PDB file of C-alpha atoms in Angstrom:
ATOM      1  CA  UNK A1440      -6.727  61.685 -26.137  1.00  0.00           C
ATOM      2  CA  UNK A1441      -4.329  58.887 -25.114  1.00  0.00           C
ATOM      3  CA  UNK A1442      -2.806  56.229 -27.402  1.00  0.00           C
ATOM      4  CA  UNK A1443      -2.104  52.430 -27.114  1.00  0.00           C
ATOM      5  CA  UNK A1444       0.735  50.852 -28.693  1.00  0.00           C
ATOM      6  CA  UNK A1445       1.181  47.022 -29.174  1.00  0.00           C
ATOM      7  CA  UNK A1446       4.962  46.523 -28.188  1.00  0.00           C
ATOM      8  CA  UNK A1447       4.755  42.925 -29.887  1.00  0.00           C
ATOM      9  CA  UNK A1448       4.728  44.755 -33.193  1.00  0.00           C
ATOM     10  CA  UNK A1449       8.154  46.272 -34.065  1.00  0.00           C
ATOM     11  CA  UNK A1450       6.979  49.066 -35.932  1.00  0.00           C
ATOM     12  CA  UNK A1451       4.563  50.125 -33.070  1.00  0.00           C
ATOM     13  CA  UNK A1452       6.944  49.403 -30.310  1.00  0.00           C
ATOM     14  CA  UNK A1453       9.304  52.149 -31.859  1.00  0.00           C
ATOM     15  CA  UNK A1454       6.759  54.570 -32.375  1.00  0.00           C
ATOM     16  CA  UNK A1455       5.260  53.854 -29.001  1.00  0.00           C
ATOM     17  CA  UNK A1456       8.514  54.016 -26.895  1.00  0.00           C
ATOM     18  CA  UNK A1457       9.387  57.394 -28.883  1.00  0.00           C
ATOM     19  CA  UNK A1458       5.941  58.748 -27.715  1.00  0.00           C
ATOM     20  CA  UNK A1459       6.305  57.516 -24.292  1.00  0.00           C
ATOM     21  CA  UNK A1460       9.817  59.158 -24.073  1.00  0.00           C
ATOM     22  CA  UNK A1461       8.368  62.425 -25.229  1.00  0.00           C
ATOM     23  CA  UNK A1462       5.278  62.260 -22.939  1.00  0.00           C
ATOM     24  CA  UNK A1463       7.698  61.764 -19.866  1.00  0.00           C
ATOM     25  CA  UNK A1464      10.092  64.577 -20.748  1.00  0.00           C
ATOM     26  CA  UNK A1465       7.196  66.700 -21.093  1.00  0.00           C
ATOM     27  CA  UNK A1466       5.748  66.020 -17.724  1.00  0.00           C
ATOM     28  CA  UNK A1467       3.130  63.689 -18.688  1.00  0.00           C
ATOM     29  CA  UNK A1468       2.073  60.105 -17.349  1.00  0.00           C
ATOM     30  CA  UNK A1469       2.761  56.829 -19.165  1.00  0.00           C
ATOM     31  CA  UNK A1470       1.743  53.162 -18.593  1.00  0.00           C
ATOM     32  CA  UNK A1471       4.343  50.602 -19.129  1.00  0.00           C
ATOM     33  CA  UNK A1472       4.738  46.878 -18.740  1.00  0.00           C
ATOM     34  CA  UNK A1473       6.941  45.296 -16.154  1.00  0.00           C
ATOM     35  CA  UNK A1474       7.615  41.930 -15.128  1.00  0.00           C
ATOM     36  CA  UNK A1475       5.302  42.255 -12.023  1.00  0.00           C
ATOM     37  CA  UNK A1476       2.299  44.144 -12.902  1.00  0.00           C
ATOM     38  CA  UNK A1477       1.703  47.357 -15.151  1.00  0.00           C
ATOM     39  CA  UNK A1478       3.029  50.552 -13.982  1.00  0.00           C
ATOM     40  CA  UNK A1479       2.051  53.969 -14.283  1.00  0.00           C
ATOM     41  CA  UNK A1480       5.401  56.346 -14.487  1.00  0.00           C
ATOM     42  CA  UNK A1481       6.460  59.720 -14.469  1.00  0.00           C
ATOM     43  CA  UNK A1482       9.828  61.419 -14.596  1.00  0.00           C
ATOM     44  CA  UNK A1483      11.066  60.939 -11.238  1.00  0.00           C
ATOM     45  CA  UNK A1484      12.753  64.325 -11.000  1.00  0.00           C
ATOM     46  CA  UNK A1485       9.564  66.229 -12.215  1.00  0.00           C
ATOM     47  CA  UNK A1486       7.742  66.931  -8.851  1.00  0.00           C
ATOM     48  CA  UNK A1487       4.558  68.197 -10.898  1.00  0.00           C
ATOM     49  CA  UNK A1488       4.453  64.897 -12.885  1.00  0.00           C
ATOM     50  CA  UNK A1489       5.016  62.825  -9.850  1.00  0.00           C
ATOM     51  CA  UNK A1490       1.928  64.856  -8.265  1.00  0.00           C
ATOM     52  CA  UNK A1491      -0.128  63.983 -11.208  1.00  0.00           C
ATOM     53  CA  UNK A1492       0.629  60.464 -10.938  1.00  0.00           C
ATOM     54  CA  UNK A1493      -0.471  60.413  -7.231  1.00  0.00           C
ATOM     55  CA  UNK A1494      -3.745  62.314  -8.196  1.00  0.00           C
ATOM     56  CA  UNK A1495      -4.203  59.890 -11.152  1.00  0.00           C
ATOM     57  CA  UNK A1496      -4.215  57.072  -8.644  1.00  0.00           C
ATOM     58  CA  UNK A1497      -6.099  58.779  -5.981  1.00  0.00           C
ATOM     59  CA  UNK A1498      -2.998  58.219  -3.790  1.00  0.00           C
ATOM     60  CA  UNK A1499      -1.951  60.454  -0.977  1.00  0.00           C
ATOM     61  CA  UNK A1500       1.665  61.757  -0.395  1.00  0.00           C
ATOM     62  CA  UNK A1501       1.873  59.215   2.812  1.00  0.00           C
ATOM     63  CA  UNK A1502       2.184  56.492   0.178  1.00  0.00           C
ATOM     64  CA  UNK A1503       5.422  57.689  -1.750  1.00  0.00           C
ATOM     65  CA  UNK A1504       6.130  56.470  -5.314  1.00  0.00           C
ATOM     66  CA  UNK A1505       8.665  53.775  -6.004  1.00  0.00           C
ATOM     67  CA  UNK A1506      11.402  54.484  -8.419  1.00  0.00           C
ATOM     68  CA  UNK A1507      12.366  52.001 -11.322  1.00  0.00           C
ATOM     69  CA  UNK A1508      16.124  51.941 -12.538  1.00  0.00           C
ATOM     70  CA  UNK A1509      17.495  50.674 -15.879  1.00  0.00           C
ATOM     71  CA  UNK A1510      20.770  49.505 -14.708  1.00  0.00           C
ATOM     72  CA  UNK A1511      22.498  48.397 -11.410  1.00  0.00           C
ATOM     73  CA  UNK A1512      24.790  51.297 -11.529  1.00  0.00           C
ATOM     74  CA  UNK A1513      22.044  54.062 -11.530  1.00  0.00           C
ATOM     75  CA  UNK A1514      21.442  53.543  -7.808  1.00  0.00           C
ATOM     76  CA  UNK A1515      25.066  54.805  -6.987  1.00  0.00           C
ATOM     77  CA  UNK A1516      23.857  58.489  -7.702  1.00  0.00           C
ATOM     78  CA  UNK A1517      20.456  58.050  -5.797  1.00  0.00           C
ATOM     79  CA  UNK A1518      21.381  56.394  -2.415  1.00  0.00           C
ATOM     80  CA  UNK A1519      23.336  57.937   0.460  1.00  0.00           C
ATOM     81  CA  UNK A1520      25.521  54.636   0.575  1.00  0.00           C
ATOM     82  CA  UNK A1521      24.674  51.063  -0.775  1.00  0.00           C
ATOM     83  CA  UNK A1522      24.403  48.738   2.329  1.00  0.00           C
ATOM     84  CA  UNK A1523      26.390  45.327   1.752  1.00  0.00           C
ATOM     85  CA  UNK A1524      23.136  43.761   2.056  1.00  0.00           C
ATOM     86  CA  UNK A1525      21.877  45.643  -0.860  1.00  0.00           C
ATOM     87  CA  UNK A1526      24.558  44.586  -2.960  1.00  0.00           C
ATOM     88  CA  UNK A1527      23.960  41.090  -2.331  1.00  0.00           C
ATOM     89  CA  UNK A1528      20.351  41.132  -2.994  1.00  0.00           C
ATOM     90  CA  UNK A1529      20.981  43.257  -6.136  1.00  0.00           C
ATOM     91  CA  UNK A1530      23.495  40.518  -7.286  1.00  0.00           C
ATOM     92  CA  UNK A1531      21.109  37.811  -6.612  1.00  0.00           C
ATOM     93  CA  UNK A1532      17.718  39.191  -7.865  1.00  0.00           C
ATOM     94  CA  UNK A1533      17.947  42.252 -10.260  1.00  0.00           C
ATOM     95  CA  UNK A1534      16.517  42.726 -12.663  1.00  0.00           C
ATOM     96  CA  UNK A1535      13.591  41.264 -11.250  1.00  0.00           C
ATOM     97  CA  UNK A1536      10.661  41.080  -8.650  1.00  0.00           C
ATOM     98  CA  UNK A1537      12.534  42.503  -5.847  1.00  0.00           C
ATOM     99  CA  UNK A1538      12.118  46.310  -4.389  1.00  0.00           C
ATOM    100  CA  UNK A1539      14.582  47.677  -1.734  1.00  0.00           C
ATOM    101  CA  UNK A1540      13.876  50.353   0.569  1.00  0.00           C
ATOM    102  CA  UNK A1541      17.217  52.472   1.122  1.00  0.00           C
ATOM    103  CA  UNK A1542      18.181  55.770   2.499  1.00  0.00           C
ATOM    104  CA  UNK A1543      18.226  58.127  -0.492  1.00  0.00           C
ATOM    105  CA  UNK A1544      21.009  60.717  -1.329  1.00  0.00           C
ATOM    106  CA  UNK A1545      20.400  63.880   0.572  1.00  0.00           C
ATOM    107  CA  UNK A1546      21.268  65.955  -2.524  1.00  0.00           C
ATOM    108  CA  UNK A1547      18.434  64.508  -4.841  1.00  0.00           C
ATOM    109  CA  UNK A1548      16.144  67.016  -5.920  1.00  0.00           C
ATOM    110  CA  UNK A1549      12.789  65.194  -6.246  1.00  0.00           C
ATOM    111  CA  UNK A1550       9.678  64.850  -4.393  1.00  0.00           C
ATOM    112  CA  UNK A1551       8.239  61.272  -4.281  1.00  0.00           C
ATOM    113  CA  UNK A1552       5.954  61.918  -1.450  1.00  0.00           C
ATOM    114  CA  UNK A1553       6.338  61.660   2.454  1.00  0.00           C
ATOM    115  CA  UNK A1554       9.480  59.312   2.047  1.00  0.00           C
ATOM    116  CA  UNK A1555      11.225  60.420   5.068  1.00  0.00           C
ATOM    117  CA  UNK A1556      14.465  60.434   3.340  1.00  0.00           C
ATOM    118  CA  UNK A1557      14.256  56.940   1.972  1.00  0.00           C
ATOM    119  CA  UNK A1558      13.254  55.470  -1.505  1.00  0.00           C
ATOM    120  CA  UNK A1559      12.184  52.233  -2.957  1.00  0.00           C
ATOM    121  CA  UNK A1560      14.163  51.107  -5.746  1.00  0.00           C
ATOM    122  CA  UNK A1561      13.728  48.193  -8.392  1.00  0.00           C
ATOM    123  CA  UNK A1562      15.207  47.116 -11.705  1.00  0.00           C
ATOM    124  CA  UNK A1563      12.421  45.305 -13.571  1.00  0.00           C
ATOM    125  CA  UNK A1564      12.939  42.371 -15.907  1.00  0.00           C
ATOM    126  CA  UNK A1565      11.314  43.563 -18.987  1.00  0.00           C
ATOM    127  CA  UNK A1566      12.718  44.744 -22.206  1.00  0.00           C
ATOM    128  CA  UNK A1567      10.213  47.568 -22.920  1.00  0.00           C
ATOM    129  CA  UNK A1568      10.674  48.842 -19.418  1.00  0.00           C
ATOM    130  CA  UNK A1569      14.269  48.847 -19.504  1.00  0.00           C
ATOM    131  CA  UNK A1570      14.476  50.642 -22.816  1.00  0.00           C
ATOM    132  CA  UNK A1571      12.436  53.156 -21.564  1.00  0.00           C
ATOM    133  CA  UNK A1572      14.466  53.678 -18.497  1.00  0.00           C
ATOM    134  CA  UNK A1573      17.679  53.721 -20.142  1.00  0.00           C
ATOM    135  CA  UNK A1574      16.279  56.387 -22.402  1.00  0.00           C
ATOM    136  CA  UNK A1575      14.756  58.849 -19.902  1.00  0.00           C
ATOM    137  CA  UNK A1576      16.461  57.830 -16.604  1.00  0.00           C
ATOM    138  CA  UNK A1577      14.969  56.916 -13.234  1.00  0.00           C
ATOM    139  CA  UNK A1578      11.163  56.808 -13.212  1.00  0.00           C
ATOM    140  CA  UNK A1579       8.537  57.296 -10.396  1.00  0.00           C
ATOM    141  CA  UNK A1580       6.471  54.083 -11.023  1.00  0.00           C
ATOM    142  CA  UNK A1581       3.434  52.962  -9.204  1.00  0.00           C
ATOM    143  CA  UNK A1582       1.115  49.981 -10.175  1.00  0.00           C
ATOM    144  CA  UNK A1583      -1.321  51.224 -12.917  1.00  0.00           C
ATOM    145  CA  UNK A1584      -4.542  51.185 -10.822  1.00  0.00           C
ATOM    146  CA  UNK A1585      -6.942  53.314  -8.893  1.00  0.00           C
ATOM    147  CA  UNK A1586      -5.738  53.039  -5.268  1.00  0.00           C
ATOM    148  CA  UNK A1587      -7.663  50.368  -3.446  1.00  0.00           C
ATOM    149  CA  UNK A1588      -8.292  48.388  -6.846  1.00  0.00           C
ATOM    150  CA  UNK A1589      -6.649  45.390  -8.028  1.00  0.00           C
ATOM    151  CA  UNK A1590      -3.226  46.014  -9.843  1.00  0.00           C
ATOM    152  CA  UNK A1591      -3.375  45.864 -13.642  1.00  0.00           C
ATOM    153  CA  UNK A1592      -2.070  42.853 -15.249  1.00  0.00           C
ATOM    154  CA  UNK A1593      -2.717  44.105 -18.893  1.00  0.00           C
ATOM    155  CA  UNK A1594      -2.475  47.666 -20.543  1.00  0.00           C
ATOM    156  CA  UNK A1595      -6.204  47.284 -21.253  1.00  0.00           C
ATOM    157  CA  UNK A1596      -6.973  46.965 -17.549  1.00  0.00           C
ATOM    158  CA  UNK A1597      -4.720  49.960 -16.703  1.00  0.00           C
ATOM    159  CA  UNK A1598      -6.660  51.898 -19.534  1.00  0.00           C
ATOM    160  CA  UNK A1599      -9.986  50.986 -18.126  1.00  0.00           C
ATOM    161  CA  UNK A1600      -9.066  52.383 -14.667  1.00  0.00           C
ATOM    162  CA  UNK A1601      -7.068  55.442 -15.903  1.00  0.00           C
ATOM    163  CA  UNK A1602      -8.071  56.478 -19.045  1.00  0.00           C
ATOM    164  CA  UNK A1603      -7.134  59.779 -20.571  1.00  0.00           C
ATOM    165  CA  UNK A1604      -5.117  60.611 -17.261  1.00  0.00           C
ATOM    166  CA  UNK A1605      -2.405  58.838 -18.973  1.00  0.00           C
ATOM    167  CA  UNK A1606      -0.999  59.728 -22.640  1.00  0.00           C
ATOM    168  CA  UNK A1607       0.764  56.956 -23.646  1.00  0.00           C
ATOM    169  CA  UNK A1608      -0.058  53.095 -23.040  1.00  0.00           C
ATOM    170  CA  UNK A1609       2.674  50.575 -23.908  1.00  0.00           C
ATOM    171  CA  UNK A1610       0.806  47.084 -24.293  1.00  0.00           C
ATOM    172  CA  UNK A1611       3.555  44.455 -23.690  1.00  0.00           C
ATOM    173  CA  UNK A1612       1.075  41.556 -23.055  1.00  0.00           C
ATOM    174  CA  UNK A1613       0.068  39.889 -19.975  1.00  0.00           C
ATOM    175  CA  UNK A1614       2.308  40.678 -17.012  1.00  0.00           C
ATOM    176  CA  UNK A1615       4.526  37.764 -16.465  1.00  0.00           C
ATOM    177  CA  UNK A1616       4.400  37.407 -12.536  1.00  0.00           C
ATOM    178  CA  UNK A1617       0.835  39.105 -12.292  1.00  0.00           C
ATOM    179  CA  UNK A1618       1.845  40.017  -8.617  1.00  0.00           C
ATOM    180  CA  UNK A1619       3.534  43.047  -7.080  1.00  0.00           C
ATOM    181  CA  UNK A1620       7.202  42.757  -6.239  1.00  0.00           C
ATOM    182  CA  UNK A1621       8.700  41.675  -3.034  1.00  0.00           C
ATOM    183  CA  UNK A1622       9.782  44.618  -0.640  1.00  0.00           C
ATOM    184  CA  UNK A1623      12.803  44.604   1.700  1.00  0.00           C
ATOM    185  CA  UNK A1624      13.267  47.433   3.914  1.00  0.00           C
ATOM    186  CA  UNK A1625      17.267  48.071   4.542  1.00  0.00           C
ATOM    187  CA  UNK A1626      16.964  51.363   6.287  1.00  0.00           C
ATOM    188  CA  UNK A1627      16.724  49.987   9.932  1.00  0.00           C
ATOM    189  CA  UNK A1628      19.487  47.948  12.001  1.00  0.00           C
ATOM    190  CA  UNK A1629      18.060  44.497  10.577  1.00  0.00           C
ATOM    191  CA  UNK A1630      16.615  43.828   6.982  1.00  0.00           C
ATOM    192  CA  UNK A1631      12.850  43.350   7.105  1.00  0.00           C
ATOM    193  CA  UNK A1632      10.382  42.062   4.446  1.00  0.00           C
ATOM    194  CA  UNK A1633       7.461  44.621   4.165  1.00  0.00           C
ATOM    195  CA  UNK A1634       5.687  42.517   1.355  1.00  0.00           C
ATOM    196  CA  UNK A1635       5.907  39.093   0.180  1.00  0.00           C
ATOM    197  CA  UNK A1636       5.838  38.701  -3.529  1.00  0.00           C
ATOM    198  CA  UNK A1637       7.328  36.648  -6.369  1.00  0.00           C
ATOM    199  CA  UNK A1638      10.787  36.454  -4.535  1.00  0.00           C
ATOM    200  CA  UNK A1639      10.192  34.478  -1.452  1.00  0.00           C
ATOM    201  CA  UNK A1640      11.280  35.422   1.994  1.00  0.00           C
ATOM    202  CA  UNK A1641      13.300  32.107   2.055  1.00  0.00           C
ATOM    203  CA  UNK A1642      15.327  33.260  -1.082  1.00  0.00           C
ATOM    204  CA  UNK A1643      15.937  36.653   0.365  1.00  0.00           C
ATOM    205  CA  UNK A1644      17.038  34.880   3.773  1.00  0.00           C
ATOM    206  CA  UNK A1645      19.393  32.571   1.846  1.00  0.00           C
ATOM    207  CA  UNK A1646      21.261  35.327   0.069  1.00  0.00           C
ATOM    208  CA  UNK A1647      21.698  37.411   3.334  1.00  0.00           C
ATOM    209  CA  UNK A1648      22.705  34.348   5.396  1.00  0.00           C
ATOM    210  CA  UNK A1649      19.829  34.916   8.148  1.00  0.00           C
ATOM    211  CA  UNK A1650      16.882  32.994   9.247  1.00  0.00           C
ATOM    212  CA  UNK A1651      13.452  33.457   7.294  1.00  0.00           C
ATOM    213  CA  UNK A1652      11.585  34.337  10.499  1.00  0.00           C
ATOM    214  CA  UNK A1653      13.952  37.198  11.259  1.00  0.00           C
ATOM    215  CA  UNK A1654      12.930  38.941   8.201  1.00  0.00           C
ATOM    216  CA  UNK A1655       9.428  39.025   8.962  1.00  0.00           C
ATOM    217  CA  UNK A1656       9.351  39.610  12.948  1.00  0.00           C
ATOM    218  CA  UNK A1657       7.729  42.670  14.141  1.00  0.00           C
ATOM    219  CA  UNK A1658      10.255  44.931  15.678  1.00  0.00           C
ATOM    220  CA  UNK A1659       9.902  48.152  17.571  1.00  0.00           C
TER     221      UNK A1659
END
């Protein structure tokens, strides 16, 4: 039976985060608030838990799970090498609604799906999410919804879709942005915006010193 905790109540927040930490370390799933939409999370290094996350969403391995981190420095151990463009975007927009697709470190022992040596990383701008990430470490987190249905912007919406497949629901109130993050792919010869979200293409282009049109152009 899943439990929901109101993180606006200090006592419930403390118990809820402790319960979420225990669940994640035990290979189970949690729903957590972020600044964009609610996320369903698992220990990124627990392959069985990540598989359970994909199954809960009804999502295939062809859509690998992104990873949330609790600090800028965490990515140093996750990435093959941090491109200068990534450093600039991290300085400008993290924590926040920008996800970066980069080449993962070859030594990483995780299975996020068919990611072909890449990983999508983000540091969320939400105190509950950050506290959880700093206690547990990198989490595999996808939007808290059944694949093909709208992303949940409240804990109750997530619970209505995912039910007892998730052990702990952390309710941090309505998601601030109520839209999925902007995604920038940094694995090719030139940065590309794969999804437009709260961080505008113009803002990304301004940081990188390029024309906005070059970030959205379709290239072979």
